[in-house]
Structures are given as C-alpha cells and as structure tokens.
Tab-separated table of C-alpha atoms in Angstrom:
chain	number	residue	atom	x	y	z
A	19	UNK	CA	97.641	99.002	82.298
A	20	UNK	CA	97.495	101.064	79.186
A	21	UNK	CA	99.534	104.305	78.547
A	22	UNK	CA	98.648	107.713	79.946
A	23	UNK	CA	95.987	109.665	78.261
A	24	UNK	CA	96.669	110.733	74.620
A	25	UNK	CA	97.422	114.493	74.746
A	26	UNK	CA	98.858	115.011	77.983
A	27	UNK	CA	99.557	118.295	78.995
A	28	UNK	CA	97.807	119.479	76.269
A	29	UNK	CA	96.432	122.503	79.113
A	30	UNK	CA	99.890	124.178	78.897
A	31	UNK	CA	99.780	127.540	77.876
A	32	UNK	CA	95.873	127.379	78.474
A	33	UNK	CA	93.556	129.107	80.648
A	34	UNK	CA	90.805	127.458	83.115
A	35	UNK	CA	88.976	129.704	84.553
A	36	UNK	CA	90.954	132.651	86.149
A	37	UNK	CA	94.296	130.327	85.706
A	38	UNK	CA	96.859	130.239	83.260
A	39	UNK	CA	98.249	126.536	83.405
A	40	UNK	CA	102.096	126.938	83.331
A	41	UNK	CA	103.599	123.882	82.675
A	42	UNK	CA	102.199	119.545	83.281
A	43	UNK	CA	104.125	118.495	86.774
A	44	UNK	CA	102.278	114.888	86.911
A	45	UNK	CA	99.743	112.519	85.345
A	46	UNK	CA	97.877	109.804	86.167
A	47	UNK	CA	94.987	107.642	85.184
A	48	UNK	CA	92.766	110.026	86.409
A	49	UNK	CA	94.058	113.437	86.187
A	50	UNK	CA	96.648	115.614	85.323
A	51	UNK	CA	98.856	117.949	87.491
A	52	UNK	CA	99.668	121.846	86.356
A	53	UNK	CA	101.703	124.411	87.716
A	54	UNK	CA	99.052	127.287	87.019
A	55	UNK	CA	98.978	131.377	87.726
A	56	UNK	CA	96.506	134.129	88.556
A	57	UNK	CA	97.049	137.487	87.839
A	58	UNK	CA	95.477	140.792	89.021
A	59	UNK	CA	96.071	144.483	89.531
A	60	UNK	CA	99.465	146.153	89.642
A	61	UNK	CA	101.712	143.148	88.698
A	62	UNK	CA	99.850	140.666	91.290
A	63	UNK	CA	100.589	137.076	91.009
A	64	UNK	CA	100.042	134.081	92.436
A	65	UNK	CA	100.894	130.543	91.945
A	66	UNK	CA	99.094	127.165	92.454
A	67	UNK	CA	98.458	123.883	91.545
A	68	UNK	CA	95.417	122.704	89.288
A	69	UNK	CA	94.582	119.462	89.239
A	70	UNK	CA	92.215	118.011	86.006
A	71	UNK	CA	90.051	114.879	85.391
A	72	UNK	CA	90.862	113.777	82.353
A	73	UNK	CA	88.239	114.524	79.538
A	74	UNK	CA	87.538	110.505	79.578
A	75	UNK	CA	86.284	110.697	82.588
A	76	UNK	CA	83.918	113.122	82.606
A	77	UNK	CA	81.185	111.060	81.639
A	78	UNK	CA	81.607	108.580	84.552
A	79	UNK	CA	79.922	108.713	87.001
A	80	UNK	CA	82.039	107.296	89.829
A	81	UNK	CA	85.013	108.769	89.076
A	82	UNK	CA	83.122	112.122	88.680
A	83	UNK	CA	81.906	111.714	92.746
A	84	UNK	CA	85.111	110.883	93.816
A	85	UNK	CA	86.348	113.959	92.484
A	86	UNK	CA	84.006	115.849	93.632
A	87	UNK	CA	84.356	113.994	97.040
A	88	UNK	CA	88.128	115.314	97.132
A	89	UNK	CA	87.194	118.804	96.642
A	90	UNK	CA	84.743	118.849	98.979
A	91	UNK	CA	86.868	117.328	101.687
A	92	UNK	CA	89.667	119.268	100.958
A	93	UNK	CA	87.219	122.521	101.222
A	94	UNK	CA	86.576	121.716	104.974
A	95	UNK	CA	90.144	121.466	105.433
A	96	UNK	CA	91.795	124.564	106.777
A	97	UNK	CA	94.744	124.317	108.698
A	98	UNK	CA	98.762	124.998	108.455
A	99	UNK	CA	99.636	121.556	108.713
A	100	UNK	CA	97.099	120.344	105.456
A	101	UNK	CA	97.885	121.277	102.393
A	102	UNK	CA	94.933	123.894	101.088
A	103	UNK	CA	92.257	123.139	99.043
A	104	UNK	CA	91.286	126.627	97.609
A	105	UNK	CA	88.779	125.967	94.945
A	106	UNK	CA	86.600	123.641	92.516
A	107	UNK	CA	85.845	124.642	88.971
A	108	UNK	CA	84.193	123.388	85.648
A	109	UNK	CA	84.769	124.636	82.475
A	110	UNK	CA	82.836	123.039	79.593
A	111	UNK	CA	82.515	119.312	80.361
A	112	UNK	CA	85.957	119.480	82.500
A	113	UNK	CA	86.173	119.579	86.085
A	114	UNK	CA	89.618	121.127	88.236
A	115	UNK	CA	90.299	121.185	91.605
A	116	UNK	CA	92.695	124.393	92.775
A	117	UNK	CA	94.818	123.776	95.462
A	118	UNK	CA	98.046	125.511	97.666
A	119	UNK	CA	101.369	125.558	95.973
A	120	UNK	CA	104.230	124.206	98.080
A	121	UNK	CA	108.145	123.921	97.525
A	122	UNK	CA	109.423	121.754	100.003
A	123	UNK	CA	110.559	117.625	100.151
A	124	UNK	CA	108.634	114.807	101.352
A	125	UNK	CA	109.704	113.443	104.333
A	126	UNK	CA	110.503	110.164	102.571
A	127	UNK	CA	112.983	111.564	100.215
A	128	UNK	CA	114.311	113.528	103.579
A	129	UNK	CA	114.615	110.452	105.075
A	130	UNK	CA	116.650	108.587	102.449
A	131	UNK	CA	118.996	111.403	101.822
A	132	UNK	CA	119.719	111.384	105.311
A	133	UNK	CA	121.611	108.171	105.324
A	134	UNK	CA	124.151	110.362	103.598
A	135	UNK	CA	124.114	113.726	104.611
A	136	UNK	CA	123.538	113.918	108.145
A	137	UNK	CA	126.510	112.591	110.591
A	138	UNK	CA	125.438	109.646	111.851
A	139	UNK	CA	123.223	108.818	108.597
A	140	UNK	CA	119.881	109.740	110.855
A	141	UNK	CA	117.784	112.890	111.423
A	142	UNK	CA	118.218	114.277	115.383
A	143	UNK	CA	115.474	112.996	117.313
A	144	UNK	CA	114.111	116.483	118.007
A	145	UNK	CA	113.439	117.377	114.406
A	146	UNK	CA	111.851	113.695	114.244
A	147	UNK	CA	109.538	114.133	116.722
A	148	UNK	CA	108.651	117.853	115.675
A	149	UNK	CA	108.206	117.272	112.292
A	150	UNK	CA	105.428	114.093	113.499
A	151	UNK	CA	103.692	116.454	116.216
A	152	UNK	CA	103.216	118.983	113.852
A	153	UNK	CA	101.661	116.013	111.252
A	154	UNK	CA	99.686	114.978	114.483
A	155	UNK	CA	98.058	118.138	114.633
A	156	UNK	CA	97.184	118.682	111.150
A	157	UNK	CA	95.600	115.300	111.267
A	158	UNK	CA	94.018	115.927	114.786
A	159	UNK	CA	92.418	118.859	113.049
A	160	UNK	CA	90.756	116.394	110.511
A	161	UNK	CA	89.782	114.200	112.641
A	162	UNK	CA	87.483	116.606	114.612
A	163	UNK	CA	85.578	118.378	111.767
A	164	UNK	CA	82.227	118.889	111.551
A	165	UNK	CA	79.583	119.342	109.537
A	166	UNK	CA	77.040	121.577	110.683
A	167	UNK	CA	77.156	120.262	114.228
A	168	UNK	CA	77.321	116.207	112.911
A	169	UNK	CA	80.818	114.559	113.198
A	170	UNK	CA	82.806	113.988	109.991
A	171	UNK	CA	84.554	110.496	111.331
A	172	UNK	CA	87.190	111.332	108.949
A	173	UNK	CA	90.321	109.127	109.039
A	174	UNK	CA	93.127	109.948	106.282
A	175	UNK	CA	93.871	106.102	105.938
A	176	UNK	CA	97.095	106.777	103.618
A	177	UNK	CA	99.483	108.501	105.854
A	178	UNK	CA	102.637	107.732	105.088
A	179	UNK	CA	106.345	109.598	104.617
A	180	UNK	CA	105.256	110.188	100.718
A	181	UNK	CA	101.894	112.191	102.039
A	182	UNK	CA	104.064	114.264	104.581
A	183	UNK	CA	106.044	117.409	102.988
A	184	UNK	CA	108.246	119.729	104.903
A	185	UNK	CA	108.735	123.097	103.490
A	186	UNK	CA	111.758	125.123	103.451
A	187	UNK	CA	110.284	127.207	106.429
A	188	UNK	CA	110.311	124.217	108.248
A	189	UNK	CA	106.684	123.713	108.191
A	190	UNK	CA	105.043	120.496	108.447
A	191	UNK	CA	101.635	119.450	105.435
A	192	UNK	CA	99.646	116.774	105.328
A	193	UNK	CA	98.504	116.036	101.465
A	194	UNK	CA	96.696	113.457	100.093
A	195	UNK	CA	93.068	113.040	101.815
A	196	UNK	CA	92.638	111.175	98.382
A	197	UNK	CA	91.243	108.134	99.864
A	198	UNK	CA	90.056	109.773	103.306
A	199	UNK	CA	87.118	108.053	105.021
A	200	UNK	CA	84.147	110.721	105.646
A	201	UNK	CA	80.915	110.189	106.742
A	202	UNK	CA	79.087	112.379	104.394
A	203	UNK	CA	81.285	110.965	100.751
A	204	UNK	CA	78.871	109.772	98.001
A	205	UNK	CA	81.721	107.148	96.945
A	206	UNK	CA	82.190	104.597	100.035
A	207	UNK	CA	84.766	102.238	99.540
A	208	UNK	CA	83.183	98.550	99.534
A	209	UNK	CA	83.180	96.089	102.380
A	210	UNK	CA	86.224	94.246	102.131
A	211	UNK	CA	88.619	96.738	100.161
A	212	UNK	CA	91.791	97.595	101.385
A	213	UNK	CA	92.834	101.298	100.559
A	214	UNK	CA	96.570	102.645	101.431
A	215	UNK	CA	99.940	101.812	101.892
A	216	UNK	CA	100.545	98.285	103.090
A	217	UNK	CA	103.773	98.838	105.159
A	218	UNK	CA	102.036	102.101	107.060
A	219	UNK	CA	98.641	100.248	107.627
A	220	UNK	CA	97.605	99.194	110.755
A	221	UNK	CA	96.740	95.592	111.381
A	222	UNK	CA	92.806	96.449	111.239
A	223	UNK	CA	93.339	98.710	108.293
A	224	UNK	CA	95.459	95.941	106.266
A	225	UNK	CA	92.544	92.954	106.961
A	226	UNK	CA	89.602	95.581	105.561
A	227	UNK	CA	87.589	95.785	109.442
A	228	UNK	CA	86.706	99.211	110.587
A	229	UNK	CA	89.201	101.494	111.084
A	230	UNK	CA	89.032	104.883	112.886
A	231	UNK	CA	91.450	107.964	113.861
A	232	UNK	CA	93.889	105.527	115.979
A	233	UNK	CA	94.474	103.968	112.126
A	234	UNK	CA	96.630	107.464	111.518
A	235	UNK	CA	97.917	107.135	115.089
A	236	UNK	CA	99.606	103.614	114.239
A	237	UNK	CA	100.685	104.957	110.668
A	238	UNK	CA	102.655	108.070	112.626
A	239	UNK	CA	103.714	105.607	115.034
A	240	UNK	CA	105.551	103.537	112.080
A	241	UNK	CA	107.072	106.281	110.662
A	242	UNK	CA	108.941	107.513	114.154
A	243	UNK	CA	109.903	104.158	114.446
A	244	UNK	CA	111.268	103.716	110.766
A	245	UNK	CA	113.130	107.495	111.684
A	246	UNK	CA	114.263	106.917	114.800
A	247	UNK	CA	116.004	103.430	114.073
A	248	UNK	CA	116.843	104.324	110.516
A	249	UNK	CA	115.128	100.876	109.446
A	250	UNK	CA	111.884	100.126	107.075
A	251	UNK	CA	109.269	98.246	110.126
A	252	UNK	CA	106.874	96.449	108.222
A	253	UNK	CA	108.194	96.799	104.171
A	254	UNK	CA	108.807	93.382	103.046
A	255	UNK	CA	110.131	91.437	99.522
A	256	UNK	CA	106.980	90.721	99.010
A	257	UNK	CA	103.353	92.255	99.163
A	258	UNK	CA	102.294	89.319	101.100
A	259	UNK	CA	105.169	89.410	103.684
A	260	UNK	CA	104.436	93.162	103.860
A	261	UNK	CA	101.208	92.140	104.810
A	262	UNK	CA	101.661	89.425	107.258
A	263	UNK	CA	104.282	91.467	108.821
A	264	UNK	CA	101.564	94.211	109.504
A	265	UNK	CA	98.495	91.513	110.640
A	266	UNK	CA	101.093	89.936	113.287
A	267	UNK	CA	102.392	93.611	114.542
A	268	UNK	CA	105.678	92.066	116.259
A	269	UNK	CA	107.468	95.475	116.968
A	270	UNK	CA	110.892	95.960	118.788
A	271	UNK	CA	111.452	99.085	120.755
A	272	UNK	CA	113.515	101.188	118.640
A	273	UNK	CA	116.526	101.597	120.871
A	274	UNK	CA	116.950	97.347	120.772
A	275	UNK	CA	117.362	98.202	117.030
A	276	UNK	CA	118.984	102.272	117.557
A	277	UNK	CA	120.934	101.900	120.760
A	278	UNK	CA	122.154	105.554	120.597
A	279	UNK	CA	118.511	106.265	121.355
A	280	UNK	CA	116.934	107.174	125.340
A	281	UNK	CA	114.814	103.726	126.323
A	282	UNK	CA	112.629	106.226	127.514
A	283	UNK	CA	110.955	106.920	124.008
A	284	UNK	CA	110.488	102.981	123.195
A	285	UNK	CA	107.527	103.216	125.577
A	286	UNK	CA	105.837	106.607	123.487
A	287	UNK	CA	106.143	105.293	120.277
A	288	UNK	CA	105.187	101.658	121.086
A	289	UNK	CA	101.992	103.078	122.307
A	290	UNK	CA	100.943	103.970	118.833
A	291	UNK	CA	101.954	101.133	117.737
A	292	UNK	CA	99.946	98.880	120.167
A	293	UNK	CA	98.191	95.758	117.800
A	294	UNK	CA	94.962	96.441	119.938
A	295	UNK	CA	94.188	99.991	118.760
A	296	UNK	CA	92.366	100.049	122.764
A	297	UNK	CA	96.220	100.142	123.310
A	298	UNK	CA	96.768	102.898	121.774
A	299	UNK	CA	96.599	107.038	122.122
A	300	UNK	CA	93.069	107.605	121.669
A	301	UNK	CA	93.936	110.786	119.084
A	302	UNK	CA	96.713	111.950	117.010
A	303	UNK	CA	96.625	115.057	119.358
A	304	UNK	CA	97.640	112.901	122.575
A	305	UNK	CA	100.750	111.072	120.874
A	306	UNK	CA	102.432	114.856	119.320
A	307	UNK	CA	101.729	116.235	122.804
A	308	UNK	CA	103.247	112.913	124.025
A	309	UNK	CA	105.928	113.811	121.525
A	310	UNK	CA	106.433	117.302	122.441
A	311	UNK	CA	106.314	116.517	126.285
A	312	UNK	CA	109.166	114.049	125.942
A	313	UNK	CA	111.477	117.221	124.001
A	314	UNK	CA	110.498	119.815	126.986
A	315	UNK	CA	110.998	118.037	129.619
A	316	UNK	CA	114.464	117.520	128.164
A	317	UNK	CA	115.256	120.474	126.885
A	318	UNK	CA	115.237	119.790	123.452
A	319	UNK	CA	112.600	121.691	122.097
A	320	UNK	CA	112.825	122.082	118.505
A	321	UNK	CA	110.322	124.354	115.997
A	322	UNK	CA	110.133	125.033	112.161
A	323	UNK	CA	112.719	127.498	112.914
A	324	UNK	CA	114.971	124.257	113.501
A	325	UNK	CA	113.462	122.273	111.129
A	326	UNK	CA	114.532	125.281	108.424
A	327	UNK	CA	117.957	125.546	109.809
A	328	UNK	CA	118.588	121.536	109.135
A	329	UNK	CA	117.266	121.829	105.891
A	330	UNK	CA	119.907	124.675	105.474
A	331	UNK	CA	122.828	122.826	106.827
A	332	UNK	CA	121.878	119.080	105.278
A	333	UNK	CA	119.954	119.601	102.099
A	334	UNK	CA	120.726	123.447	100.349
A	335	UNK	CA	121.336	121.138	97.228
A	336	UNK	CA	117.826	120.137	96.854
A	337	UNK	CA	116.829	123.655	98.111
A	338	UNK	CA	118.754	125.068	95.270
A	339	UNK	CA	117.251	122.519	92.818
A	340	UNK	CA	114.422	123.088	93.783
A	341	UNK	CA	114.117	126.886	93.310
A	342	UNK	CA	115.652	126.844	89.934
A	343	UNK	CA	113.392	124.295	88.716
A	344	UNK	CA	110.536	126.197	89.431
A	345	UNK	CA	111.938	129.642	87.995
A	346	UNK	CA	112.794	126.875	84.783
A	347	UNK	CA	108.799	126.124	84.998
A	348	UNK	CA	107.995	129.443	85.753
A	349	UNK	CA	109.507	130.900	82.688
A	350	UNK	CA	108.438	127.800	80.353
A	351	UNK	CA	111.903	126.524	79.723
A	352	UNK	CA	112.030	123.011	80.241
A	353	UNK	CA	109.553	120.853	79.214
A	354	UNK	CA	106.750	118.767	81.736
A	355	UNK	CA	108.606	116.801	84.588
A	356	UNK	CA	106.726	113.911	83.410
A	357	UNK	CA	108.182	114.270	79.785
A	358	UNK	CA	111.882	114.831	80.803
A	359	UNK	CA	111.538	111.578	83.201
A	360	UNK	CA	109.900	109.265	80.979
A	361	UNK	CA	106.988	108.155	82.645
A	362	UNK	CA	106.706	104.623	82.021
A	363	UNK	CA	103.109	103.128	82.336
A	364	UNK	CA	103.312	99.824	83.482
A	365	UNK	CA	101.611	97.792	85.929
A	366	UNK	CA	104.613	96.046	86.628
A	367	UNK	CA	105.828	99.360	88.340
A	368	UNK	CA	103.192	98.880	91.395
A	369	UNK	CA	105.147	98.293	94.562
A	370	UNK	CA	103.377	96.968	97.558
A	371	UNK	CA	100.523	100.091	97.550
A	372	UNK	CA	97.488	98.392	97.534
A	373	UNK	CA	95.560	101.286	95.738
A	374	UNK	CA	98.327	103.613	94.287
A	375	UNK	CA	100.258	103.210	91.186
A	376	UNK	CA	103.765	104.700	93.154
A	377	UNK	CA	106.370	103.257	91.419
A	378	UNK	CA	110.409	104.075	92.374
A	379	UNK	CA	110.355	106.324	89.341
A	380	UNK	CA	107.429	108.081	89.980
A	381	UNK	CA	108.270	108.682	93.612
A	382	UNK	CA	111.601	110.395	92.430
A	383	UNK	CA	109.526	112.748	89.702
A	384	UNK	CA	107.043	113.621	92.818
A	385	UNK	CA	109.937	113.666	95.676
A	386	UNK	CA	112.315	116.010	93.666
A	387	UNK	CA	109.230	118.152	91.517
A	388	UNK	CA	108.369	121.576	92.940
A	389	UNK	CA	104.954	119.984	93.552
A	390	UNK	CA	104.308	118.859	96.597
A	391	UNK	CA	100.161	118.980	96.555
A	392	UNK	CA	99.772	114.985	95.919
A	393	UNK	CA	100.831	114.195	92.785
A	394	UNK	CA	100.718	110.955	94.131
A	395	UNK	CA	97.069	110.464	94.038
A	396	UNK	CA	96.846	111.903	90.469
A	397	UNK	CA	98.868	108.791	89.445
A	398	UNK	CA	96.292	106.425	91.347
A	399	UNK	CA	94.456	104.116	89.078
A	400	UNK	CA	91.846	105.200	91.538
A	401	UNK	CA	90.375	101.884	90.740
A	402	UNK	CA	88.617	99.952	93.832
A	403	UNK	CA	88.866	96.702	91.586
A	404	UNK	CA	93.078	97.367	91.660
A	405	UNK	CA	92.643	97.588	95.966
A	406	UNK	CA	90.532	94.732	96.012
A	407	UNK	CA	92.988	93.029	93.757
A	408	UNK	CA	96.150	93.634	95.914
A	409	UNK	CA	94.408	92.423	99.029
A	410	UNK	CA	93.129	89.253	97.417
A	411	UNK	CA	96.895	88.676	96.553
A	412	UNK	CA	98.199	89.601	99.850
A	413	UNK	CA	95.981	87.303	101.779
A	414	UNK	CA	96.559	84.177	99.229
A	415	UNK	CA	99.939	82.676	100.541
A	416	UNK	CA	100.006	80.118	98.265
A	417	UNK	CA	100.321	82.482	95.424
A	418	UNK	CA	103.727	83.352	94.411
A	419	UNK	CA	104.163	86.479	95.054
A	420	UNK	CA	106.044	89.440	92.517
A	421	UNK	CA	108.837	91.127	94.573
A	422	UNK	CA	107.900	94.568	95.416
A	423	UNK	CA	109.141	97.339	93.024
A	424	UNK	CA	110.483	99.496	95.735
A	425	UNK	CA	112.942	99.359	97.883
C-alpha cells in the first residue's frame, strides 16, 4: 500500500462551505478527517466533524457512490444512540460529508483500560449490559427504517467495540454504518465478499451467505461475552484461526470462564450467540430488553447517569486528556493527530479486519483523539478487492498465515 495522499491536511485553516476546518484528526485512503466550526450571530459556535474524499477520487466513480451511499444512509439515521449525520456538501469537484461531534472513548479502549483501573480488572455487569442495550437500540432503530413505506433491510455488519463510543454523559453511539447493507445503495458489495471484523462476525457473515439484523445480534452478543469474562472469544494468532474459530461457533457460557458471574446470564447472552441465527433473538431490540429485564428484576438498574459516574471514578485521566486536547485543537496549537503519531502506511499494519486498514497504532490515534465519528472507516482502503483478498486467505488453510497485528 502506498503512502497517504500528498498534501494531507492541506484543508486546515480552510473553509468548505459554511465550515472553517480546524485542524486534520485522521486520514485514510479515501478521505480525510477535520475538526471543523460554524459560526453565526452573537458569538454562536458550533463544532463538528467534516469528513473529505480525497481530490483523487473524485473522478471515480465507485468510490464517488459509496460516498454518497454513506451520506445518504447516515441522513436517515436519527437517533441518540447513532452518531448524526447532519449534512452532504460539494464544493468545486470535492465532496464532504458533515457529521455530530463527540468527546467520549470507544468501548474498546474502555475495555482495555479496565484491566487496570477498575478493582477486579472488569467493568460491573450493570454498566456492561447498559452500555449494550442502549447499542441495541440504536441499532434496532436502523434496522426498522423505511423508505417511503418500503423496508430498508439495513444490517450495520461491522459492529464491534471500535464502532461503539460512550460519551462522558454516559451515553451510548453507534458510528460507522460505513459498510452497512441497505436495500436501496447503488454500491452492493459482490457475491462472495466478506466485509467487517473477523472476530465480531457471525458464522454466516464470516463465510459471505446472507446475513440479516440477527448478524448485529451475534456481534453484541460477542462483545458481552468478551466484557463479561474479560477474555477476546473468537480473536485468534492468525486470520485464519480467527476465522475458523467464528465458522465452528464453540462458545462457553461466560461464568465457566468468569465464575464471579450469576449462571443465570450464560443463558441471555448465549442466545445471541446461537450458530443457527433461528437460535437467536429475532432483533437487537429483544436481546437489550432481555438485557435490561435481567438488571430490574435484580435491582441493578443502571443509566447514563451511572455510566457517567464510572467514567468519573475509573477514567477522569482520559476525561482530562481528552478536554485539553480538544481546547489544544480548538485553539490550533498542536499540530494534526495524525502528524504527531506518525501514521505509518503499511499494509503490513492490517490485523485480522477483513476490509479495514485498523492497525494497533491507528486504533490508539482514533481511541484516544477527540473524534469519535469513525475515523476508522476514513482509514479503510475501502477496497472490495482488499475484503475479497482477506477471505480468500482466511479460507486457504494451507497458506501460511501472517500473525495478526493486534493483540
């Protein structure tokens, strides 16, 4: 793979439209990232996040529709678990895509951190299952749009602890409907390409059949599991152990691996995570009410008040970091996150993504950046040839396999 763009952040200090682009948080093959500002009357301000397709791409076609695709998605979206898309623009020959600004930490950074900050090294169970009900329901909302009458089929396909950010508030977002199967996109993914995260597909999602909403229900139900029991489920050495771990689905109930936990929520999360998605809850609705059933019946009901006070107690540092950073960017004092990390283009940073460049170093420059509106997918090589790649790999066991870049 070939270096990023030449002139990267080259939009800083520029205006696009009605924005004035503050400072570069990420870039990709496709697109660059920008912390960007509207003004109006008597001192009003707000901020957001503009996302660019690179100038080189503006003359293709297919990367032009999937674009396109995004923002139109993303314009259908509107609830307070998904992260916002508020506007598509073109100015000259280049296209941006507004969304919601959001300072908060993905729930996989949350996760790791909590190994040494919380007493016990593992997030209570009610802020576990709180923080998936309320990703259940922003999901459950995408699942049942619409368009003018005609259902939308849409399944996010990529849900994983990287795509879910909790705010400071203790709110719950989605991001990332990036790769989202809709009915109505102009740019279907081909027969036969895989498109996600390997370790949070579901069996039918890793071998390229058909997949539907209950595809998001397993991905949720892997990421309670991997909470609960402190444990990766599926991540392997090796893409092609990742993915034979997935296609066999051989799951232990997470108190046989966490025996602090009740036996009585082995039986609600192994639901989701049924092989035989027949198994399984039929929406991502019926597993958070599952979820939030299980805490009220016990007493144990927790909210994004909770979730806000945990943050407090277990991770002011990053809270901290996080605001200063953003004053920093704010008030153009430090230079792009992507210049002060060192972005290193390499395809030898893929880990076990089949579709996402989402390298350890990259994930630390999106986990710990003010951003939290899917950087991730602006570092996608976006490239169906890369998914179909990765799956050709993971299904040819007599290839030796690269270990996986991330841990």
């Amino acid at each position: 793979m070939g270096g990023p763009p030449s002139g990267a952040g080259a939009l800083v200090g520029q205006r696009l439209g009605k924005y004035d682009l503050l400072a570069l948080l990420a870039l990709g093959g496709t697109a660059e990232i920008y912390l960007a500002r509207i003004d109006g009357h008597a001192g009003f301000e707000k901020y957001v996040v503009v996302k660019c397709l690179h100038d080189h791409l503006a003359d293709d076609k297919d990367f032009v529709s999937m674009f396109l695709d995004e923002a139109r998605l993303g314009a259908q979206l509107d609830h307070g678990n998904i992260v916002q898309t508020l506007g598509l623009g073109q100015q000259d020959d280049r296209y941006y895509l507004v969304m919601e600004f959001i300072v908060g930490l993905s729930l996989a950074l949350v996760g790791r951190r909590a190994h040494e900050r919380v007493r016990g090294g593992k997030i209570p169970v009610p802020i576990i299952l709180n923080v998936a009900a309320q990703a259940c329901a922003g999901l459950h909302y995408a699942h049942e749009r619409t368009d003018g009458g005609r259902p939308l089929n849409l399944v996010h396909r990529d849900v994983s602890p990287q795509n879910l950010v909790i705010t400071f508030e203790g709110m719950v977002k989605v991001v990332d409907f990036g790769i989202a199967k809709a009915e109505y996109r102009e740019t279907k993914t081909r027969s036969g390409t895989v498109k996600g995260k390997f370790a949070y597909m579901s069996p039918e999602q890793c071998q390229a059949n058909d997949v539907d909403r209950r595809t998001d229900v397993f991905a949720m139900g892997v990421i309670c599991w991997e909470l609960l029991t402190g444990r990766r489920l599926f991540k392997r050495d090796s893409t092609y152990e990742t993915y034979q771990a997935v296609v066999e689905c051989r799951v232990p109930p997470p108190s046989s691996v966490n025996h602090e936990l009740d036996p009585a929520l082995d039986a609600l999360v192994m639901r989701a995570l049924h092989k035989d998605r027949e198994q399984r809850y039929p929406t991502a609705e019926a597993f958070g009410e599952a979820m939030i059933g299980y805490l009220h019946q016990r007493g144990k009901a927790a909210g994004p008040g909770e979730i806000a006070r945990f943050f407090e107690e277990h991770f002011q540092p990053e809270i901290d970091d996080h605001l200063a950073r953003m004053r920093e960017l704010i008030e153009g004092r430090r230079a792009s996150v992507a210049d002060q990390k060192q972005l290193q283009w390499d395809a030898s940073e893929l880990d076990g993504s089949a579709s996402v460049l989402d390298s350890e170093l990259l994930e630390e420059i999106i986990e710990e950046s003010v951003l939290a509106s899917s950087p991730a997918r602006a570092a996608s090589t976006s490239s169906e040839a890369a998914a179909e790649a990765a799956r050709r790999a993971a299904t040819a066991p007599e290839r030796p396999q690269r270990p996986s870049a991330a841990p």
